[in-house]
Short mmCIF file of C-alpha atoms and ligand atoms in Angstrom, two decimals:
data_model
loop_
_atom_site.label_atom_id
_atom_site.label_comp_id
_atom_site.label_asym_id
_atom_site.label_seq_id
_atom_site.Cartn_x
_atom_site.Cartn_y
_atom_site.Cartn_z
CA UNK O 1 -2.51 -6.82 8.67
CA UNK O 2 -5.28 -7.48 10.65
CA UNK O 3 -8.74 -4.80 11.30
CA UNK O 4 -8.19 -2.29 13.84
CA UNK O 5 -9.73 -3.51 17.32
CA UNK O 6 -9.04 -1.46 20.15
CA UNK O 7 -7.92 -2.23 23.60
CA UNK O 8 -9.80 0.24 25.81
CA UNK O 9 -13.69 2.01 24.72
CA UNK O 10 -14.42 5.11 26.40
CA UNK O 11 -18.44 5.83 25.59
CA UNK O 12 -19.72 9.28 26.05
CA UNK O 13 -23.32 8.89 27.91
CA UNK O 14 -24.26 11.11 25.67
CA UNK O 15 -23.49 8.92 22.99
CA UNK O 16 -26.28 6.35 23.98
CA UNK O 17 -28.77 8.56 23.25
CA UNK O 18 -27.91 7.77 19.25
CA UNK O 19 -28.32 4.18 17.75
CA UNK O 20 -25.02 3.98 16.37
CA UNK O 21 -23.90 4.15 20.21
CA UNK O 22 -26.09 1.72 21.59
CA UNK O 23 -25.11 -0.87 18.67
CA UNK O 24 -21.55 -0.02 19.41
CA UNK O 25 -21.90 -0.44 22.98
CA UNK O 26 -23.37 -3.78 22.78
CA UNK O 27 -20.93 -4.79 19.83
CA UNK O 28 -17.64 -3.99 22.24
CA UNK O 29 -19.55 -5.69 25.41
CA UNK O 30 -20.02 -8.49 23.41
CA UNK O 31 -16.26 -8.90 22.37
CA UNK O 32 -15.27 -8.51 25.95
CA UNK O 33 -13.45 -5.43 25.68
CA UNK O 34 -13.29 -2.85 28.53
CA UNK O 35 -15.54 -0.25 28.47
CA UNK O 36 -15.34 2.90 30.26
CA UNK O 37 -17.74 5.66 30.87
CA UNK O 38 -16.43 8.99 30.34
CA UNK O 39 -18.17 12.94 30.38
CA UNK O 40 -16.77 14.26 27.31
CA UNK O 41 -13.37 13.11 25.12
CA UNK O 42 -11.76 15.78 27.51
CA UNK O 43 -12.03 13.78 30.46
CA UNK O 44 -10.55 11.04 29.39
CA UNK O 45 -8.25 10.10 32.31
CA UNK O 46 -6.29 6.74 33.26
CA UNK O 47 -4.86 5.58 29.68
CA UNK O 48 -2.77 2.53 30.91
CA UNK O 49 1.39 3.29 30.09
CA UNK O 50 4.16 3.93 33.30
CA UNK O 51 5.68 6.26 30.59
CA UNK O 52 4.36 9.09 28.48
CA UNK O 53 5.95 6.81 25.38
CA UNK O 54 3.53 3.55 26.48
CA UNK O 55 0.54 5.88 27.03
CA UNK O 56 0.66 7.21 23.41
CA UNK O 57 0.71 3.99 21.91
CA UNK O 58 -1.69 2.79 24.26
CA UNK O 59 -3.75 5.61 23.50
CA UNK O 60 -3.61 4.88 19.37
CA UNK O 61 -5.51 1.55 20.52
CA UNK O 62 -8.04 3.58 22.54
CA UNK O 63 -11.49 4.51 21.11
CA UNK O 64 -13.54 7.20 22.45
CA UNK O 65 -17.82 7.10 21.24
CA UNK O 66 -19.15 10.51 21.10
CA UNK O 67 -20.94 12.81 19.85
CA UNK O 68 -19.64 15.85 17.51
CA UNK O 69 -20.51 19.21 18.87
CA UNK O 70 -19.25 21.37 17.00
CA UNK O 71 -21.37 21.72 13.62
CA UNK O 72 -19.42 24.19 11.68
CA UNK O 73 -17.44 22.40 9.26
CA UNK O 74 -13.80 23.44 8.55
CA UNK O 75 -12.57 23.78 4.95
CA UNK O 76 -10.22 21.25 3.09
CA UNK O 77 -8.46 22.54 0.47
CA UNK O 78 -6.98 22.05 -1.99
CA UNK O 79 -9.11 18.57 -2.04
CA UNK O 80 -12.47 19.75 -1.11
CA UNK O 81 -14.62 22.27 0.03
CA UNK O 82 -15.26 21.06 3.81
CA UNK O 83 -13.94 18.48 6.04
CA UNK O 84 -16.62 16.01 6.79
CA UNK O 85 -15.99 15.24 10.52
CA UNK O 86 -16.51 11.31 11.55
CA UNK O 87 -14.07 10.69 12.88
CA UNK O 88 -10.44 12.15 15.28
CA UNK O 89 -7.49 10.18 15.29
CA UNK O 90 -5.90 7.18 13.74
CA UNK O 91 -4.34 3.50 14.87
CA UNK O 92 -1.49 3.92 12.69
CA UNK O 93 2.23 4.99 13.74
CA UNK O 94 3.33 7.00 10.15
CA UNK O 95 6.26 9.71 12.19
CA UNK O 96 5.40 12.52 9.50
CA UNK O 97 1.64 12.16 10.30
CA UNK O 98 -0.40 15.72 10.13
CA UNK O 99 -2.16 14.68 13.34
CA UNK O 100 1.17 15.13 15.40
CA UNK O 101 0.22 18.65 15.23
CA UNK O 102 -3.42 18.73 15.03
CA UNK O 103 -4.41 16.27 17.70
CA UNK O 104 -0.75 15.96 19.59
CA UNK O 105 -1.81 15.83 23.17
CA UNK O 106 -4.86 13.59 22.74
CA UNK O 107 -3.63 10.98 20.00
CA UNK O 108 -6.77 8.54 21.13
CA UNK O 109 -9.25 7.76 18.40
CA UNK O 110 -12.83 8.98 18.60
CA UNK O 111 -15.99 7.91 16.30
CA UNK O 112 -18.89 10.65 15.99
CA UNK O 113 -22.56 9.06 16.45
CA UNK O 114 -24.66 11.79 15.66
CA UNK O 115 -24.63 11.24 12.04
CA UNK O 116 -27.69 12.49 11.56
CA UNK O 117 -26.91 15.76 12.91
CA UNK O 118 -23.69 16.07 10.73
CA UNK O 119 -25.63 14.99 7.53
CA UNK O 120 -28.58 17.67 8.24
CA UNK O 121 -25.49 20.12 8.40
CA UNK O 122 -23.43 18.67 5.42
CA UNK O 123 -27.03 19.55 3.47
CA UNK O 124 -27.13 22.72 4.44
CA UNK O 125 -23.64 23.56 3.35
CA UNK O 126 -24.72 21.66 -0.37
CA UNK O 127 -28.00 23.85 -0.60
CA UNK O 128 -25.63 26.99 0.13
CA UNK O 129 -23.83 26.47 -2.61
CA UNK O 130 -26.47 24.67 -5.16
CA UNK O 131 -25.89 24.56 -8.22
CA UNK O 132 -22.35 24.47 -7.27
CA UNK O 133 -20.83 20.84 -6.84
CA UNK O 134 -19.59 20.76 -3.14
CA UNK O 135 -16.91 18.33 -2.30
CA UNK O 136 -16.31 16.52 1.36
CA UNK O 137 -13.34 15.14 2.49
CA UNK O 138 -14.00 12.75 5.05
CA UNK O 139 -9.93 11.69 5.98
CA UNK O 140 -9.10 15.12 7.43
CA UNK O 141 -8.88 14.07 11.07
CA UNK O 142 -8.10 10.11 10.72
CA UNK O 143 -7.81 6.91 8.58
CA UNK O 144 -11.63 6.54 8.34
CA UNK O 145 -11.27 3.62 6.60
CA UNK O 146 -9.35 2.04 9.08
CA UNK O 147 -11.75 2.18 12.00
CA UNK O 148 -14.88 2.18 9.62
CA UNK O 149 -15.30 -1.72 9.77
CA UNK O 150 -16.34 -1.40 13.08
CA UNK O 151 -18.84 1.78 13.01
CA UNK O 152 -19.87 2.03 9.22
CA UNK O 153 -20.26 5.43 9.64
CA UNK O 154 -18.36 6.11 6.05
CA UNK O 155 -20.69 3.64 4.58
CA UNK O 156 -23.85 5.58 5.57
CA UNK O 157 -22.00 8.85 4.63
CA UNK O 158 -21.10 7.19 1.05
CA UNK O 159 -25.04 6.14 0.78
CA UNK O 160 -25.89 9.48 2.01
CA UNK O 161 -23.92 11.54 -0.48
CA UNK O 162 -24.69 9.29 -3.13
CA UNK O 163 -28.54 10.49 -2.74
CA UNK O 164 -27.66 13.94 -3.14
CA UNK O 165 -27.34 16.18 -6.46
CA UNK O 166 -24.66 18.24 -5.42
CA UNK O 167 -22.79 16.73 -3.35
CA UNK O 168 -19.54 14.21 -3.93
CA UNK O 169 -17.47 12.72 -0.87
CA UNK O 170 -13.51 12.05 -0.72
CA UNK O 171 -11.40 10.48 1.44
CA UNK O 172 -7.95 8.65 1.16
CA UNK O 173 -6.35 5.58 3.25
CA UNK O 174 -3.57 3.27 3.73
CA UNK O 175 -5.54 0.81 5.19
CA UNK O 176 -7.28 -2.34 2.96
CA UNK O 177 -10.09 -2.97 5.19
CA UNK O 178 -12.98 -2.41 2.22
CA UNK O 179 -14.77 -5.01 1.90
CA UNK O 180 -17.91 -3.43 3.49
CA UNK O 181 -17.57 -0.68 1.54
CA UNK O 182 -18.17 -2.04 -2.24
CA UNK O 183 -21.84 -2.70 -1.89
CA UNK O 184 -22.81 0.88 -0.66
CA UNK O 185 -24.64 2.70 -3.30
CA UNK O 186 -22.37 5.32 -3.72
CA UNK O 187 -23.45 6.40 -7.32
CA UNK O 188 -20.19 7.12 -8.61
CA UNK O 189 -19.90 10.31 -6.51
CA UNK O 190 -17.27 8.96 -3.85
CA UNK O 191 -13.60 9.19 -4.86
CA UNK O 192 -11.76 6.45 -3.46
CA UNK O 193 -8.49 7.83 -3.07
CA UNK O 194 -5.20 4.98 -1.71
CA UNK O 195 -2.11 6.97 -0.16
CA UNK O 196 1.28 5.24 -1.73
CA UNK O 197 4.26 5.89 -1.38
CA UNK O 198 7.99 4.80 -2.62
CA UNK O 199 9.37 1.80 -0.12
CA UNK O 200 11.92 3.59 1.20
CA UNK O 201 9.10 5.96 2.96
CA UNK O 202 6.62 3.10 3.66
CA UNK O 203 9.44 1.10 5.18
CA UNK O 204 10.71 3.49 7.59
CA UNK O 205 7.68 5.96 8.52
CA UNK O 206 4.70 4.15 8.17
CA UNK O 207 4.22 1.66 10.44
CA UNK O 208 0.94 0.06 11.81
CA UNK O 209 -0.57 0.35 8.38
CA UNK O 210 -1.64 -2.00 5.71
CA UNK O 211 1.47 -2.69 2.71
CA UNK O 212 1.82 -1.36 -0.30
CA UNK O 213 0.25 -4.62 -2.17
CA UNK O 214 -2.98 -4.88 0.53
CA UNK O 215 -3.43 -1.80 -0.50
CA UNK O 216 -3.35 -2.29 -4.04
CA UNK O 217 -5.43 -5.17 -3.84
CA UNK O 218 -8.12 -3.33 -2.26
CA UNK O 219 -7.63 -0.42 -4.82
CA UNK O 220 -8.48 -3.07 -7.49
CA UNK O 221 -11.86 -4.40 -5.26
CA UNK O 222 -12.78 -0.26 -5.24
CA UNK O 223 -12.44 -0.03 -9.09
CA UNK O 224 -14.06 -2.84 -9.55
CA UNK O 225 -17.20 -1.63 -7.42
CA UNK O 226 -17.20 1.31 -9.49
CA UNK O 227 -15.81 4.05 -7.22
CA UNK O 228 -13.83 6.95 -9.27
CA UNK O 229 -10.36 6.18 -7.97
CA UNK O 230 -7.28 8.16 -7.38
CA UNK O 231 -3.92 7.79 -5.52
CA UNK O 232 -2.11 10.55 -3.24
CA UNK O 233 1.46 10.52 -3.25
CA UNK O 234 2.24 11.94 0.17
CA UNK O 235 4.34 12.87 1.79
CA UNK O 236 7.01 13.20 -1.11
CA UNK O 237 9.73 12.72 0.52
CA UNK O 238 13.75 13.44 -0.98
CA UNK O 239 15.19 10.21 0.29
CA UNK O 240 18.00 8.69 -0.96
CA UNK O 241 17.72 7.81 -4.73
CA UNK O 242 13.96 8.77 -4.52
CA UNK O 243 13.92 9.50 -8.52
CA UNK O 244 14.56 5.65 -9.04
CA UNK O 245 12.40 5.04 -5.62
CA UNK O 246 9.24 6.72 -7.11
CA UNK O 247 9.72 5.48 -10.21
CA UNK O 248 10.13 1.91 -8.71
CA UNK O 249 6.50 3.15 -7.13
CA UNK O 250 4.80 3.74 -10.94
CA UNK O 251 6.35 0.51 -12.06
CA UNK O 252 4.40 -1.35 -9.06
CA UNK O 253 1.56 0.82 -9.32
CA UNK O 254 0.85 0.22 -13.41
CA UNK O 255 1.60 -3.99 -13.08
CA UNK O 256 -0.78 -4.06 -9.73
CA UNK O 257 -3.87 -2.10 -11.86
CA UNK O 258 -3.29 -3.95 -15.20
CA UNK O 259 -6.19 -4.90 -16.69
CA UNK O 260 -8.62 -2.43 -14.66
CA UNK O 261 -10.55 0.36 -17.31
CA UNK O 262 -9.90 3.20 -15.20
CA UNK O 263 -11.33 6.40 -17.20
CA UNK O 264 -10.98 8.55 -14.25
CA UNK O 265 -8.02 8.24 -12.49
CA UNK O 266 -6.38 10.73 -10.36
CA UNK O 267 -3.42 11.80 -8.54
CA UNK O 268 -2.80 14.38 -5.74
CA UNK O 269 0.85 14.97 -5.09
CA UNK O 270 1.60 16.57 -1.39
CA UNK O 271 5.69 16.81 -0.75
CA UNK O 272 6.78 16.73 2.97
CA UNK O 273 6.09 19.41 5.49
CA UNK O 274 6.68 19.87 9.54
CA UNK O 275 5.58 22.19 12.25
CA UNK O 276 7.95 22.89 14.75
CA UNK O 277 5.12 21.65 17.10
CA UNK O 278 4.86 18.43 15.25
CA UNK O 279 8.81 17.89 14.76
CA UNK O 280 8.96 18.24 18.92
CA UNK O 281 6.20 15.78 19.14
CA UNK O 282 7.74 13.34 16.55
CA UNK O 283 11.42 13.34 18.32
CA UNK O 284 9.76 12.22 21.50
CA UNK O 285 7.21 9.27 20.08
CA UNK O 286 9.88 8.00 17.61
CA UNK O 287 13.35 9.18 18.73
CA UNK O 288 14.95 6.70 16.41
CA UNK O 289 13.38 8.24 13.36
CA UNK O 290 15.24 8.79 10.07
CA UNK O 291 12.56 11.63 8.98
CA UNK O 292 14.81 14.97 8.30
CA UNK O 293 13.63 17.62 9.73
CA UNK O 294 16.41 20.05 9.46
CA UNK O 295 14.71 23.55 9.44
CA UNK O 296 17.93 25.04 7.85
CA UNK O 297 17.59 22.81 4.93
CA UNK O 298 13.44 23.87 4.13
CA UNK O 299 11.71 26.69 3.43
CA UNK O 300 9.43 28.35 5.96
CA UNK O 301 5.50 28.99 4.96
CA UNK O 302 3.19 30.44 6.38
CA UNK O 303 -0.12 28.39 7.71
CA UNK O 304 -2.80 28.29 9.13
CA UNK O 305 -3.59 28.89 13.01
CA UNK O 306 -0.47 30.90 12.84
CA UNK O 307 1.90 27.55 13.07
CA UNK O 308 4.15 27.50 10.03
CA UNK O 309 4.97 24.73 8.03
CA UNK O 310 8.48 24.00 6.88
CA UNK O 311 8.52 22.46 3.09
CA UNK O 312 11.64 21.70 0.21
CA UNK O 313 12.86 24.74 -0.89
CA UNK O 314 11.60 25.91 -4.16
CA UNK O 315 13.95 24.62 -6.73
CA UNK O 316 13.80 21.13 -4.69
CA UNK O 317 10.12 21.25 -4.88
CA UNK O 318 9.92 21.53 -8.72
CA UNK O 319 12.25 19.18 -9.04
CA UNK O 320 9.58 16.89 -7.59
CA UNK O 321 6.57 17.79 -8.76
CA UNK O 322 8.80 18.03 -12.25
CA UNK O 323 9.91 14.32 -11.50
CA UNK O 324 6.57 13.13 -10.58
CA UNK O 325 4.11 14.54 -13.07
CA UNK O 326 6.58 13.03 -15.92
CA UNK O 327 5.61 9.58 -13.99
CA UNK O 328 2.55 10.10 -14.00
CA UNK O 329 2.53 11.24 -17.83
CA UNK O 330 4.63 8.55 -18.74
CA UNK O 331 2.77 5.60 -16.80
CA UNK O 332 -0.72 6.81 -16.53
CA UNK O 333 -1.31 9.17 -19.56
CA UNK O 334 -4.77 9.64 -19.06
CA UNK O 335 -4.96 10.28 -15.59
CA UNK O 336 -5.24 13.85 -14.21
CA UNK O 337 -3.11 15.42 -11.85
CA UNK O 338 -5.22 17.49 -9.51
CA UNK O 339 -2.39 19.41 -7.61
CA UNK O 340 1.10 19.49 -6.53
CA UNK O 341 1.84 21.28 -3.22
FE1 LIG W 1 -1.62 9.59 10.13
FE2 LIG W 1 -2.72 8.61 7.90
FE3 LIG W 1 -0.66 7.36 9.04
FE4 LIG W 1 -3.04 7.37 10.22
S1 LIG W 1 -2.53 6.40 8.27
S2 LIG W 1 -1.06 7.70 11.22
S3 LIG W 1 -3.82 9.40 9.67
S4 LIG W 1 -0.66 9.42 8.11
#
């Protein structure tokens, strides 16, 4: 598939008062794309669509400069200690995708320039906890990958975190766009993590991103540069047949890294959730979807902000993370298993 380049640039004026904003000012201008001048993300008015349906798609091709205002990082677990934020948004169309609840009435994309200013604060939050390792995850809020050939902010922030003691960055993707990325100096301190998933689930709920085998090949190009790399599994999802489906997954998986010395190799294993907000949001933006959402048939957990989450019920859920970590045992012995949730 071919590098994210969006339709319609909104700049914040703000946002010229950084270099990465200028450059990407002039870069769009240059391509000829329309450019748009906007207060704040909030004002963001006039997305082209004559239905709510055509808006939201246009708006996934939609990219908003701006500056980050808020300093205060939020927290990331299980994967990290903070969410590193460059970043709102994503071009892809996966119907399960987190963002349907966190960013569900403004699913445009927007790029933080004032890197500076989140790096001075990403410092501050290392030194707090020095001698401490503090981890970053930098794919909370998008596919950074995905957009990063444009802005190489996630470059600087690999270089950046690759300077520092105490500090090691994270982030995961489904896009192959890397080839920027495996000349940064990122010190072995960056995980480079590839979300993969059984066809049945790629197939049906992930489209708009890169396939299974561009993103293998650019999992190879990462090892190769030297980044630690892992793979999430996510969401686990109890389709039809899935045993043989994720199976079929550790099959591809082992044949596509063959040859590769990969000492450190992890997996994070997430099974499928919903909000109620998100399932409303989902049933609107992809009313032919095949993703079950039957609350009757989950289990209800608590979350955070007070919206729920509806997951497999227990004996389901061991069954796969049971299922899985024998995969991962049996294809991948020396690779670590990080969590299950
Ligand atoms: Fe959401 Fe990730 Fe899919 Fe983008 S690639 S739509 S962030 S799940």
């Amino acid at each position: 598939m071919d590098p994210f380049m969006p339709q319609l640039v909104y700049i914040e004026p703000q946002a010229l008062e950084y270099p990465l904003g200028c450059e990407l000012k002039e870069k769009f201008e240059k391509l000829g794309l329309e450019i748009r001048e906007t207060t704040s993300h909030n004002q963001v008015r006039g997305i082209p669509g004559e239905n709510e349906l055509q808006q939201y798609r246009n708006a996934k091709s939609t990219l908003v400069v701006g500056v980050r205002r808020t300093l205060k990082f939020d927290t990331s677990k299980p994967s990290a200690e903070y969410a590193i934020p460059l970043a709102t948004g994503c071009m892809g169309h996966c119907h399960y995708c987190y963002l349907q609840t966190t960013l569900g009435s403004k699913p445009y994309i927007r790029t933080y320039v004032n890197l500076e200013e989140i790096f001075e604060q990403a410092q501050k939050y290392m030194d707090e906890r020095a001698p401490e390792i503090t981890r970053f995850e930098a794919a909370c809020t998008s596919d950074i990958v995905g957009l990063d050939h444009l802005t190489h902010s996630l470059k600087k922030t690999i270089e950046f975190i690759g300077k520092t003691e105490y500090g090691r960055l994270r982030f995961v993707t489904k896009f192959h766009h890397v080839d920027h990325l495996l000349d940064a100096e990122h010190n072995g301190k960056t995980r480079f993590r590839f979300s993969v998933n059984s066809r049945y689930v790629i197939k049906n709920f992930e489209p708009g991103t890169s396939s299974f085998d561009e993103r293998l090949d650019a999992a190879r190009k990462v090892a190769k540069a030297g980044y630690p790399l892992g793979f999430i599994i996510a969401p686990i999802y109890m389709h039809e047949d899935w045993e043989d489906g994720y199976r079929e997954l550790f099959d591809r998986l082992k044949e596509h890294l063959a040859g590769l010395d990969l000492p450190n190799l992890t997996f994070e294993l997430i099974q499928h959730r919903f909000t109620k907000p998100a399932k409303k949001v989902i049933e609107k933006r992809y009313p032919k979807t095949k993703l079950e959402m039957d609350e009757e048939k989950r289990k209800y957990k608590w979350g955070r902000y007070g919206i729920g989450k509806y997951v497999y019920p227990d004996d389901e859920a061991k069954d796969l993370e049971t299922t899985i970590r024998r995969y991962v045992d049996t294809f991948f012995p020396n690779a670590v298993v990080q969590y299950f949730t």
